[in-house]
Amino acid sequence: EMSAGMQQAFSGKFDKEELARLSKNAGNTDEQIKALLTAEQKAAYPNYQQEEAAYNARMAANNELTSLQAAVGLTPDQEDRAFAALYQANFNQLSGQAKPPTGGQAEVMQWTLDQKAKALEPILSAPQMASYQQQQAIQIKLAKDIWSKMQGAGGSK
């Protein structure tokens, strides 16, 4: 569903009805996976989910650190501390330890960026933090513009 939505957004041919159909037909992926597992595999599944969250948190933190370094310039000490902070913020969200507010995608994205800004605040200097927050504002604006266009789109286009 998400992949189809992204493809539609990038192609400029957004079809709400198709995405709604895909979402309805997808069902609960976690339950579908568990239904295929043996009892032993089901017992190990929570550990797998934690390992997957840790892996994805590392990947996201690496990507974000690269962007952060390009945007604000970090000292080696700041790099290590920023990676740890970004990893923890990502892991908390991916593992369900931190729950975003219920609401639209823009609210969830804003909450996520706010969590990362809070984590980075003790690490970045005031000018670096201002630069980082400007970068976040641009990301939010771009995402809101895309979501607004998607919401304004009718059926098939």
XYZ file of C-alpha atoms in Angstrom, residues 9-146:
138
model
C 2.665 10.493 -5.587
C 5.879 10.601 -7.601
C 4.093 9.946 -10.891
C 1.469 12.605 -10.174
C -1.306 10.061 -10.732
C -2.850 9.668 -7.290
C -5.815 7.295 -6.991
C -7.425 7.377 -3.526
C -9.844 4.590 -4.385
C -7.043 2.214 -5.411
C -5.096 2.941 -2.216
C -8.205 2.419 -0.077
C -8.772 -0.935 -1.807
C -5.156 -1.992 -1.239
C -5.339 -0.986 2.422
C -8.566 -2.916 2.982
C -7.236 -6.036 1.253
C -3.868 -5.966 3.045
C -5.240 -6.969 6.434
C -3.069 -7.248 9.545
C 0.393 -8.218 8.296
C 1.657 -9.165 11.757
C -1.238 -11.589 12.292
C -0.746 -13.039 8.807
C 2.921 -13.713 9.565
C 2.147 -15.289 12.941
C -0.396 -17.601 11.304
C 2.395 -19.085 9.178
C 4.824 -19.725 12.047
C 5.372 -22.838 14.115
C 4.992 -22.583 17.899
C 8.788 -22.320 18.273
C 8.960 -19.600 15.622
C 6.114 -17.680 17.279
C 8.051 -17.745 20.548
C 11.122 -16.307 18.787
C 9.158 -13.739 16.764
C 9.265 -10.921 19.372
C 13.085 -11.184 19.463
C 13.162 -11.014 15.674
C 10.990 -7.890 15.767
C 13.376 -6.233 18.250
C 16.391 -7.133 16.099
C 14.641 -5.775 13.018
C 13.803 -2.534 14.858
C 17.451 -2.219 15.952
C 18.705 -2.799 12.400
C 16.263 -0.287 10.908
C 17.089 2.244 13.645
C 20.805 1.937 12.791
C 20.120 2.406 9.080
C 17.918 5.440 9.709
C 20.419 6.950 12.170
C 23.234 6.518 9.624
C 21.213 8.261 6.918
C 20.127 11.053 9.233
C 23.671 11.528 10.530
C 24.926 11.950 6.970
C 22.275 14.610 6.309
C 22.960 16.286 9.634
C 26.700 16.383 8.992
C 26.104 17.969 5.576
C 23.643 20.507 6.977
C 25.369 21.659 10.159
C 28.878 20.177 10.278
C 29.682 18.093 13.335
C 32.804 17.507 15.359
C 33.860 13.858 15.761
C 32.514 13.888 19.326
C 29.210 15.336 18.126
C 28.994 12.681 15.401
C 29.228 9.850 17.929
C 26.736 11.450 20.300
C 24.332 12.445 17.495
C 24.368 8.909 16.075
C 23.555 7.481 19.515
C 20.727 10.001 20.024
C 19.252 9.443 16.566
C 19.535 5.665 16.927
C 17.691 5.744 20.253
C 14.939 8.032 18.937
C 14.437 5.766 15.917
C 14.585 2.568 17.966
C 12.046 3.901 20.469
C 9.606 4.627 17.679
C 10.231 1.452 15.659
C 10.018 -0.831 18.682
C 6.851 0.829 19.958
C 8.506 2.208 23.100
C 7.564 5.727 21.988
C 4.110 6.131 20.532
C 3.373 8.952 18.113
C 0.124 10.817 18.626
C -2.916 9.684 16.749
C -3.654 11.963 13.873
C -2.687 12.577 10.326
C 0.621 11.886 8.676
C 1.753 15.495 9.111
C 1.214 15.340 12.873
C 3.107 12.064 13.161
C 5.986 13.424 11.072
C 6.106 16.608 13.172
C 6.143 14.539 16.373
C 8.944 12.349 14.993
C 11.059 15.352 14.032
C 10.377 16.954 17.416
C 11.603 13.792 19.182
C 14.832 13.905 17.187
C 15.314 17.629 17.831
C 14.903 17.030 21.579
C 17.450 14.213 21.421
C 19.941 16.394 19.527
C 19.441 19.570 21.577
C 22.117 18.791 24.191
C 24.562 17.816 21.433
C 24.279 20.627 18.902
C 25.375 24.218 19.395
C 22.713 26.935 19.149
C 23.613 27.829 15.526
C 23.675 24.131 14.565
C 20.283 23.579 16.197
C 18.829 26.576 14.362
C 20.132 25.178 11.077
C 18.739 21.730 11.907
C 15.335 23.186 12.746
C 15.299 25.080 9.443
C 15.993 21.801 7.662
C 13.137 20.160 9.587
C 10.763 22.995 8.650
C 11.567 22.458 4.973
C 10.914 18.710 5.319
C 7.548 19.327 7.000
C 6.512 21.894 4.396
C 7.423 19.575 1.527
C 5.566 16.650 3.115
C 2.488 18.796 3.814
C 2.496 20.050 0.226
C 2.598 16.464 -1.071
